[in-house]
Amino acid sequence: MTTHDSTSVAGDASASAAPASAASASAAPASAASADDRRAVTGKRRIAFAVYVADVGQLPGLQTLLRSLALTNPALCEDVVVLHPGLPDVSFDATHRLHPRIVPRPAAGGHDVFRLDGYDTVIALTPALVVLGRIDALLRLRTGVAAVPRTGPDGVPDPRHGIPDDGLMVIQHQDLDHAVPPAAARDVPESVLEPLDSRYDFRALRLRDDLAVPEGVVVLNFVGTRSPRTGPAHAARARFDLDDAAFRAAYLALPGAKHPDLLLHLALPFPDGSRPPIDLVRQLAEIHRGRGHHDLAVALLGEAVADRPDLPRCHETLGVCLMALSRYEEAETHLLLATASPDFAPRAYGQLARTAWLLGRTEDARGYALAGLESDPTDANCRAWYARTSAMVTAGATAPDTSPGEQLAHVALFAEGDENAGDKVLPEAVRSCFTADTGPDRWHQQHAHLLVDEAGLERLNARRAVIVGGGGLFLPDTAPNGNSGWQWNIPDDVLARITAPLAVLAVGYNVFDGQRYRRERFAASLQALVERSAFFGLRNHGSVARVRELLPASLREKVRYQPCPTTVARHLDPRLAQPAVREDTVLINCAYDRAGLRFGHDYGHFLAEMAAAIRAVSGAAEVRYAAHMPADERFVDDLRREHGLVLPVEPLYLLSNDAIRDLYRRTRLVIGMRGHAGMIPFGCDTPVISLVSHPKLAYFLADIDRPDWGVSVHERALGARLAERALAVLADHPAAVADVHDRQRALWSVTRDNLALLRELTGLPDPFGEQGPGTGPVVPAPRSAAGEDRAGPSLRPAPPTP
């Protein structure tokens, strides 16, 4: 049997699913075109429904099926691949109105459900089915081909008799030993059959006209039924025979969570002449906001709240979306309107504090934060803003001893308080590449999110050079702005007037697998940044490839590889070069930001597999939990509640940078999901295993030629594979540490050569003394898809734009 081994998830850093012909049943999913698709890197499981319609007469049944699926599972929306024998496109117009992700595909027959190569899990349905309940359990299936078995001579389901080819199947392509069964579904090898309970494919023929549908039936199958269509079973189906307007109204009236794709599709456009409920408008605006379509959110809310100061929640959302478009004055107006409500005042004041801080109005920001605390003394966001802005006022009263012309400007994310521990360590690591003194005397700190206005531009140009990095700054949604489309809040015209030498160092392209965002503004700003930069280095080859895709050919060669400085910390800090004294511990870290993009439908599976791995590893070392952020501690809570396991927690977000590095140096192994939960310990000589839920983790492992140090969070055998690898590291720890040292040397060689170029740019002496770079090539240039080495660009600063 052929299986797909997703153990080594790094693979080719620039790989993506290969396109297939649109005329083939094996074509790649259409949704890949509208979202960032890196399944080949993350191992993320792709799920689809598939329905074969033999002729136009079966299309009404398909439409009833889709309505039933949406009304019983309103938070579910996966691709629906409609296989057909060559029907004209116009045949599917009515079907497209019911679902946003219809993918018609010509096919030879129903058995082509086994050929949908763009998907890992396919739930095969027929037009004779209706869905009466939740199908979450089907989405969690991970093995074989599951279906309700055919009945034996005694009428009892018996897997030995195969499975029907006219009902529901859940197909895991990983378990198929051939692309297409020789004849039909019943020919699936018995070794991969997984019996389902009959409630997932209950035959209406088993019911007489006067018998009720048994309680608990999830999918009702009307295959073989004939007129007259009366009785409880047909009444259950008739509930879903609705026209478009009635279906939309029924879906919108459902309580609880709804899938964003489905909600947008069925709610918009609003019927002519109707005034939609204000709560619905706000929900739709929040969806647009979550996807970075802030202009669409503003268009919806702007019309809805016109002359309506009595809608504080909408004004708050509108204000946040206007902030994301860098329309700050308008944003402040709407956020102030939101403060009129005691229920929304603290949140609105927190956003007002952020707006004022972005604009450099520190005193106003502190005043807004204080007003928020007066309305709710327990509001954590306002308290954090009050502490931050108070510290800024105090720091601003003390000028550094060094003149601006002797300083370097550093543009980065500077974490404070309980924010991400990795973002606290990273800026210091970047600065240590240039100077031993990483404090304010030698460095002018410019938070990337602060708007670079004329005064800010003057401060940057007064410095010896401007260093942008590191971190995953090429990310659209942490703190969106309309000026650049990424994390540095700088308008193009201001960027063009930077006259100080500009270097981008170890920045990452941090878009999630499956994330949707608008690339136009980002791509234009990116081009301007590359043109202006004298050095442009990204922290992994995967980011190099992704950024080059967005640039014109003339600029692609300026993009070079520069590892994250945290990965070579032992070479930057002499204190870390000494042999570490290890404790008999293993540290685990997980990440929960954008959990839907990380885990998909597999979070329950991930948690169970991690519990199994922890139990196995606990016999060899104490397992503890390293939280980079307070939100990371959800893993500990869920693990205790669902599996009865309790892990001691190390709150890294409360520690100093030295204490964070010391903790990672003392442990024997780190199993981490955050990028810097792998890179920081690696740089401190500690072996790592990555839990890959984001492409950046796989990119790093590809760079060090150790893809086997990563396991996808979607891996079916995650627990067993993770335990096997962890125990192997613990069993021969000196060899694992030696391997880390060997990998570090390659990264340090690249870094030293790049730093030699950057010293030309900044005019600074070599902070590493006689350990200066060799006379080899400037930098191992990223390779093209064909594998040829590419020459690096000149470091000569770009001339100012007139």
PDB file of C-alpha atoms in Angstrom, residues 283-499:
ATOM      1  CA  GLN A 283     -20.733  40.669  11.744  1.00  0.00           C
ATOM      2  CA  LEU A 284     -19.987  41.019   8.039  1.00  0.00           C
ATOM      3  CA  ALA A 285     -17.685  43.961   8.702  1.00  0.00           C
ATOM      4  CA  GLU A 286     -15.811  41.899  11.302  1.00  0.00           C
ATOM      5  CA  ILE A 287     -15.302  39.152   8.707  1.00  0.00           C
ATOM      6  CA  HIS A 288     -13.880  41.655   6.225  1.00  0.00           C
ATOM      7  CA  ARG A 289     -11.713  43.077   8.990  1.00  0.00           C
ATOM      8  CA  GLY A 290     -10.381  39.630   9.892  1.00  0.00           C
ATOM      9  CA  ARG A 291      -9.366  39.098   6.276  1.00  0.00           C
ATOM     10  CA  GLY A 292      -7.665  42.430   5.907  1.00  0.00           C
ATOM     11  CA  HIS A 293     -10.408  43.858   3.678  1.00  0.00           C
ATOM     12  CA  HIS A 294     -10.782  46.933   5.837  1.00  0.00           C
ATOM     13  CA  ASP A 295     -12.041  49.067   2.970  1.00  0.00           C
ATOM     14  CA  LEU A 296     -15.017  46.729   2.521  1.00  0.00           C
ATOM     15  CA  ALA A 297     -15.714  46.829   6.251  1.00  0.00           C
ATOM     16  CA  VAL A 298     -15.632  50.621   6.246  1.00  0.00           C
ATOM     17  CA  ALA A 299     -18.001  50.758   3.274  1.00  0.00           C
ATOM     18  CA  LEU A 300     -20.521  48.529   5.070  1.00  0.00           C
ATOM     19  CA  LEU A 301     -20.328  50.241   8.444  1.00  0.00           C
ATOM     20  CA  GLY A 302     -20.023  53.792   7.153  1.00  0.00           C
ATOM     21  CA  GLU A 303     -23.448  53.615   5.572  1.00  0.00           C
ATOM     22  CA  ALA A 304     -24.965  51.760   8.520  1.00  0.00           C
ATOM     23  CA  VAL A 305     -23.866  54.214  11.234  1.00  0.00           C
ATOM     24  CA  ALA A 306     -24.436  57.433   9.311  1.00  0.00           C
ATOM     25  CA  ASP A 307     -26.298  59.790  11.673  1.00  0.00           C
ATOM     26  CA  ARG A 308     -26.474  56.969  14.260  1.00  0.00           C
ATOM     27  CA  PRO A 309     -24.337  57.916  17.287  1.00  0.00           C
ATOM     28  CA  ASP A 310     -26.325  55.359  19.321  1.00  0.00           C
ATOM     29  CA  LEU A 311     -24.394  52.382  17.884  1.00  0.00           C
ATOM     30  CA  PRO A 312     -21.207  52.282  19.995  1.00  0.00           C
ATOM     31  CA  ARG A 313     -20.195  48.759  19.056  1.00  0.00           C
ATOM     32  CA  CYS A 314     -20.364  49.576  15.356  1.00  0.00           C
ATOM     33  CA  HIS A 315     -18.480  52.839  15.864  1.00  0.00           C
ATOM     34  CA  GLU A 316     -15.746  50.925  17.675  1.00  0.00           C
ATOM     35  CA  THR A 317     -15.406  48.405  14.838  1.00  0.00           C
ATOM     36  CA  LEU A 318     -15.498  51.189  12.258  1.00  0.00           C
ATOM     37  CA  GLY A 319     -12.813  53.097  14.145  1.00  0.00           C
ATOM     38  CA  VAL A 320     -10.516  50.060  14.246  1.00  0.00           C
ATOM     39  CA  CYS A 321     -10.977  49.467  10.510  1.00  0.00           C
ATOM     40  CA  LEU A 322     -10.223  53.110   9.735  1.00  0.00           C
ATOM     41  CA  MET A 323      -7.050  52.783  11.806  1.00  0.00           C
ATOM     42  CA  ALA A 324      -6.051  49.817   9.648  1.00  0.00           C
ATOM     43  CA  LEU A 325      -6.421  52.044   6.573  1.00  0.00           C
ATOM     44  CA  SER A 326      -4.296  54.727   8.255  1.00  0.00           C
ATOM     45  CA  ARG A 327      -7.277  57.104   8.281  1.00  0.00           C
ATOM     46  CA  TYR A 328      -6.448  58.072  11.833  1.00  0.00           C
ATOM     47  CA  GLU A 329      -8.453  61.276  12.249  1.00  0.00           C
ATOM     48  CA  GLU A 330     -11.671  59.583  11.156  1.00  0.00           C
ATOM     49  CA  ALA A 331     -10.840  56.602  13.359  1.00  0.00           C
ATOM     50  CA  GLU A 332     -10.470  58.831  16.402  1.00  0.00           C
ATOM     51  CA  THR A 333     -13.870  60.425  15.762  1.00  0.00           C
ATOM     52  CA  HIS A 334     -15.705  57.090  15.697  1.00  0.00           C
ATOM     53  CA  LEU A 335     -13.825  55.663  18.664  1.00  0.00           C
ATOM     54  CA  LEU A 336     -14.766  58.736  20.696  1.00  0.00           C
ATOM     55  CA  LEU A 337     -18.407  58.126  19.795  1.00  0.00           C
ATOM     56  CA  ALA A 338     -18.026  54.572  21.095  1.00  0.00           C
ATOM     57  CA  THR A 339     -16.835  55.836  24.502  1.00  0.00           C
ATOM     58  CA  ALA A 340     -20.344  57.198  25.186  1.00  0.00           C
ATOM     59  CA  SER A 341     -21.432  53.686  26.145  1.00  0.00           C
ATOM     60  CA  PRO A 342     -20.145  52.364  29.511  1.00  0.00           C
ATOM     61  CA  ASP A 343     -20.111  48.873  28.014  1.00  0.00           C
ATOM     62  CA  PHE A 344     -17.716  49.821  25.206  1.00  0.00           C
ATOM     63  CA  ALA A 345     -15.833  52.761  26.682  1.00  0.00           C
ATOM     64  CA  PRO A 346     -12.827  50.781  28.034  1.00  0.00           C
ATOM     65  CA  ARG A 347     -12.241  49.007  24.730  1.00  0.00           C
ATOM     66  CA  ALA A 348     -12.688  52.209  22.753  1.00  0.00           C
ATOM     67  CA  TYR A 349     -10.316  54.120  25.024  1.00  0.00           C
ATOM     68  CA  GLY A 350      -7.754  51.357  24.567  1.00  0.00           C
ATOM     69  CA  GLN A 351      -8.000  51.780  20.792  1.00  0.00           C
ATOM     70  CA  LEU A 352      -7.790  55.555  21.166  1.00  0.00           C
ATOM     71  CA  ALA A 353      -4.619  55.143  23.216  1.00  0.00           C
ATOM     72  CA  ARG A 354      -3.158  52.991  20.472  1.00  0.00           C
ATOM     73  CA  THR A 355      -4.153  55.513  17.775  1.00  0.00           C
ATOM     74  CA  ALA A 356      -2.515  58.383  19.627  1.00  0.00           C
ATOM     75  CA  TRP A 357       0.615  56.261  20.251  1.00  0.00           C
ATOM     76  CA  LEU A 358       0.860  55.381  16.541  1.00  0.00           C
ATOM     77  CA  LEU A 359       0.891  59.096  15.775  1.00  0.00           C
ATOM     78  CA  GLY A 360       3.563  59.862  18.368  1.00  0.00           C
ATOM     79  CA  ARG A 361       1.144  61.667  20.721  1.00  0.00           C
ATOM     80  CA  THR A 362       2.349  59.946  23.856  1.00  0.00           C
ATOM     81  CA  GLU A 363       0.674  62.271  26.377  1.00  0.00           C
ATOM     82  CA  ASP A 364      -2.681  61.914  24.602  1.00  0.00           C
ATOM     83  CA  ALA A 365      -2.236  58.135  24.551  1.00  0.00           C
ATOM     84  CA  ARG A 366      -1.640  58.086  28.289  1.00  0.00           C
ATOM     85  CA  GLY A 367      -4.683  60.278  28.836  1.00  0.00           C
ATOM     86  CA  TYR A 368      -6.906  57.945  26.832  1.00  0.00           C
ATOM     87  CA  ALA A 369      -5.548  54.931  28.725  1.00  0.00           C
ATOM     88  CA  LEU A 370      -6.255  56.653  32.046  1.00  0.00           C
ATOM     89  CA  ALA A 371      -9.809  57.478  30.928  1.00  0.00           C
ATOM     90  CA  GLY A 372     -10.298  53.817  30.074  1.00  0.00           C
ATOM     91  CA  LEU A 373      -9.107  52.790  33.545  1.00  0.00           C
ATOM     92  CA  GLU A 374     -11.486  55.274  35.118  1.00  0.00           C
ATOM     93  CA  SER A 375     -14.370  53.607  33.278  1.00  0.00           C
ATOM     94  CA  ASP A 376     -13.109  50.116  34.175  1.00  0.00           C
ATOM     95  CA  PRO A 377     -10.128  49.812  36.563  1.00  0.00           C
ATOM     96  CA  THR A 378      -9.752  46.118  35.656  1.00  0.00           C
ATOM     97  CA  ASP A 379      -9.273  46.641  31.905  1.00  0.00           C
ATOM     98  CA  ALA A 380      -5.946  44.959  31.078  1.00  0.00           C
ATOM     99  CA  ASN A 381      -5.472  46.663  27.704  1.00  0.00           C
ATOM    100  CA  CYS A 382      -5.838  50.176  29.090  1.00  0.00           C
ATOM    101  CA  ARG A 383      -3.571  49.279  31.994  1.00  0.00           C
ATOM    102  CA  ALA A 384      -0.900  48.057  29.570  1.00  0.00           C
ATOM    103  CA  TRP A 385      -1.151  51.242  27.488  1.00  0.00           C
ATOM    104  CA  TYR A 386      -0.954  53.411  30.571  1.00  0.00           C
ATOM    105  CA  ALA A 387       2.196  51.597  31.728  1.00  0.00           C
ATOM    106  CA  ARG A 388       3.804  51.765  28.276  1.00  0.00           C
ATOM    107  CA  THR A 389       3.117  55.451  27.674  1.00  0.00           C
ATOM    108  CA  SER A 390       4.150  56.407  31.216  1.00  0.00           C
ATOM    109  CA  ALA A 391       7.465  54.638  30.674  1.00  0.00           C
ATOM    110  CA  MET A 392       7.890  56.452  27.341  1.00  0.00           C
ATOM    111  CA  VAL A 393       7.349  59.832  28.984  1.00  0.00           C
ATOM    112  CA  THR A 394       9.924  59.002  31.645  1.00  0.00           C
ATOM    113  CA  ALA A 395      12.448  57.682  29.106  1.00  0.00           C
ATOM    114  CA  GLY A 396      11.943  60.701  26.861  1.00  0.00           C
ATOM    115  CA  ALA A 397      13.130  62.996  29.630  1.00  0.00           C
ATOM    116  CA  THR A 398      16.598  61.426  29.541  1.00  0.00           C
ATOM    117  CA  ALA A 399      18.613  61.979  26.375  1.00  0.00           C
ATOM    118  CA  PRO A 400      21.344  59.445  25.440  1.00  0.00           C
ATOM    119  CA  ASP A 401      24.952  60.497  25.838  1.00  0.00           C
ATOM    120  CA  THR A 402      25.766  59.585  22.236  1.00  0.00           C
ATOM    121  CA  SER A 403      25.072  62.058  19.421  1.00  0.00           C
ATOM    122  CA  PRO A 404      22.516  60.916  16.814  1.00  0.00           C
ATOM    123  CA  GLY A 405      25.196  60.667  14.140  1.00  0.00           C
ATOM    124  CA  GLU A 406      26.959  57.969  16.151  1.00  0.00           C
ATOM    125  CA  GLN A 407      23.800  55.906  16.654  1.00  0.00           C
ATOM    126  CA  LEU A 408      22.126  53.257  14.529  1.00  0.00           C
ATOM    127  CA  ALA A 409      18.360  53.393  14.104  1.00  0.00           C
ATOM    128  CA  HIS A 410      16.573  50.095  14.697  1.00  0.00           C
ATOM    129  CA  VAL A 411      13.096  49.478  13.283  1.00  0.00           C
ATOM    130  CA  ALA A 412      11.498  46.378  14.817  1.00  0.00           C
ATOM    131  CA  LEU A 413       8.714  45.063  17.021  1.00  0.00           C
ATOM    132  CA  PHE A 414       9.701  45.727  20.614  1.00  0.00           C
ATOM    133  CA  ALA A 415       7.682  43.528  22.949  1.00  0.00           C
ATOM    134  CA  GLU A 416       6.841  44.740  26.432  1.00  0.00           C
ATOM    135  CA  GLY A 417       5.015  43.398  29.460  1.00  0.00           C
ATOM    136  CA  ASP A 418       3.384  40.017  28.844  1.00  0.00           C
ATOM    137  CA  GLU A 419       3.999  40.090  25.102  1.00  0.00           C
ATOM    138  CA  ASN A 420       5.782  37.402  23.075  1.00  0.00           C
ATOM    139  CA  ALA A 421       9.076  36.378  24.691  1.00  0.00           C
ATOM    140  CA  GLY A 422      10.628  35.731  21.286  1.00  0.00           C
ATOM    141  CA  ASP A 423       9.966  39.321  20.253  1.00  0.00           C
ATOM    142  CA  LYS A 424      11.869  40.472  23.351  1.00  0.00           C
ATOM    143  CA  VAL A 425      14.974  38.397  22.613  1.00  0.00           C
ATOM    144  CA  LEU A 426      15.067  39.103  18.881  1.00  0.00           C
ATOM    145  CA  PRO A 427      15.827  42.874  18.775  1.00  0.00           C
ATOM    146  CA  GLU A 428      18.749  42.419  21.154  1.00  0.00           C
ATOM    147  CA  ALA A 429      20.084  39.595  18.960  1.00  0.00           C
ATOM    148  CA  VAL A 430      19.897  41.809  15.864  1.00  0.00           C
ATOM    149  CA  ARG A 431      21.779  44.639  17.569  1.00  0.00           C
ATOM    150  CA  SER A 432      24.479  42.294  18.849  1.00  0.00           C
ATOM    151  CA  CYS A 433      25.441  41.684  15.209  1.00  0.00           C
ATOM    152  CA  PHE A 434      26.682  45.282  15.066  1.00  0.00           C
ATOM    153  CA  THR A 435      27.673  46.468  18.530  1.00  0.00           C
ATOM    154  CA  ALA A 436      28.459  44.995  21.920  1.00  0.00           C
ATOM    155  CA  ASP A 437      26.390  47.777  23.489  1.00  0.00           C
ATOM    156  CA  THR A 438      22.777  47.085  22.492  1.00  0.00           C
ATOM    157  CA  GLY A 439      21.271  49.833  24.658  1.00  0.00           C
ATOM    158  CA  PRO A 440      19.890  53.328  23.942  1.00  0.00           C
ATOM    159  CA  ASP A 441      23.307  55.027  23.848  1.00  0.00           C
ATOM    160  CA  ARG A 442      24.211  53.271  20.618  1.00  0.00           C
ATOM    161  CA  TRP A 443      20.716  52.598  19.250  1.00  0.00           C
ATOM    162  CA  HIS A 444      17.732  54.772  18.404  1.00  0.00           C
ATOM    163  CA  GLN A 445      14.641  52.589  18.794  1.00  0.00           C
ATOM    164  CA  GLN A 446      11.795  53.032  16.296  1.00  0.00           C
ATOM    165  CA  HIS A 447       8.847  50.725  16.871  1.00  0.00           C
ATOM    166  CA  ALA A 448       7.727  49.419  13.490  1.00  0.00           C
ATOM    167  CA  HIS A 449       4.064  50.207  14.175  1.00  0.00           C
ATOM    168  CA  LEU A 450       4.646  53.922  14.820  1.00  0.00           C
ATOM    169  CA  LEU A 451       3.783  56.110  11.845  1.00  0.00           C
ATOM    170  CA  VAL A 452       6.934  57.526  10.249  1.00  0.00           C
ATOM    171  CA  ASP A 453       5.989  61.171   9.758  1.00  0.00           C
ATOM    172  CA  GLU A 454       8.248  64.088   8.833  1.00  0.00           C
ATOM    173  CA  ALA A 455       9.722  64.294  12.320  1.00  0.00           C
ATOM    174  CA  GLY A 456      10.296  60.550  12.365  1.00  0.00           C
ATOM    175  CA  LEU A 457      11.982  60.710   8.966  1.00  0.00           C
ATOM    176  CA  GLU A 458      14.310  63.427  10.257  1.00  0.00           C
ATOM    177  CA  ARG A 459      15.257  61.272  13.248  1.00  0.00           C
ATOM    178  CA  LEU A 460      16.018  58.270  11.014  1.00  0.00           C
ATOM    179  CA  ASN A 461      18.113  60.300   8.586  1.00  0.00           C
ATOM    180  CA  ALA A 462      20.135  61.736  11.471  1.00  0.00           C
ATOM    181  CA  ARG A 463      21.441  58.240  12.315  1.00  0.00           C
ATOM    182  CA  ARG A 464      24.489  56.445  10.930  1.00  0.00           C
ATOM    183  CA  ALA A 465      22.208  53.804   9.306  1.00  0.00           C
ATOM    184  CA  VAL A 466      18.716  52.363   9.577  1.00  0.00           C
ATOM    185  CA  ILE A 467      18.434  48.641  10.377  1.00  0.00           C
ATOM    186  CA  VAL A 468      15.007  47.064   9.808  1.00  0.00           C
ATOM    187  CA  GLY A 469      14.577  43.675  11.478  1.00  0.00           C
ATOM    188  CA  GLY A 470      14.330  41.007  12.430  1.00  0.00           C
ATOM    189  CA  GLY A 471      11.132  39.121  12.961  1.00  0.00           C
ATOM    190  CA  GLY A 472       8.249  38.249  10.701  1.00  0.00           C
ATOM    191  CA  LEU A 473       7.495  41.803   9.670  1.00  0.00           C
ATOM    192  CA  PHE A 474       6.041  40.728   6.325  1.00  0.00           C
ATOM    193  CA  LEU A 475       2.698  39.933   7.898  1.00  0.00           C
ATOM    194  CA  PRO A 476      -0.544  41.690   6.983  1.00  0.00           C
ATOM    195  CA  ASP A 477      -2.672  41.412  10.100  1.00  0.00           C
ATOM    196  CA  THR A 478      -0.920  41.870  13.465  1.00  0.00           C
ATOM    197  CA  ALA A 479      -1.122  45.669  13.229  1.00  0.00           C
ATOM    198  CA  PRO A 480      -2.445  46.472   9.744  1.00  0.00           C
ATOM    199  CA  ASN A 481      -1.876  49.859   8.196  1.00  0.00           C
ATOM    200  CA  GLY A 482      -2.798  51.392   4.877  1.00  0.00           C
ATOM    201  CA  ASN A 483       0.602  52.941   4.300  1.00  0.00           C
ATOM    202  CA  SER A 484       2.669  49.821   3.643  1.00  0.00           C
ATOM    203  CA  GLY A 485       0.472  46.724   3.962  1.00  0.00           C
ATOM    204  CA  TRP A 486       3.023  45.146   6.330  1.00  0.00           C
ATOM    205  CA  GLN A 487       4.276  45.861   9.829  1.00  0.00           C
ATOM    206  CA  TRP A 488       6.438  48.958   9.216  1.00  0.00           C
ATOM    207  CA  ASN A 489       4.049  51.890   9.128  1.00  0.00           C
ATOM    208  CA  ILE A 490       5.845  54.029   6.551  1.00  0.00           C
ATOM    209  CA  PRO A 491       4.292  55.706   3.491  1.00  0.00           C
ATOM    210  CA  ASP A 492       6.046  55.175   0.162  1.00  0.00           C
ATOM    211  CA  ASP A 493       6.904  58.840  -0.256  1.00  0.00           C
ATOM    212  CA  VAL A 494       8.553  58.927   3.168  1.00  0.00           C
ATOM    213  CA  LEU A 495      10.476  55.725   2.482  1.00  0.00           C
ATOM    214  CA  ALA A 496      11.781  57.257  -0.746  1.00  0.00           C
ATOM    215  CA  ARG A 497      13.289  60.156   1.239  1.00  0.00           C
ATOM    216  CA  ILE A 498      15.364  58.065   3.630  1.00  0.00           C
ATOM    217  CA  THR A 499      18.921  59.163   2.964  1.00  0.00           C
TER     218      THR A 499
END
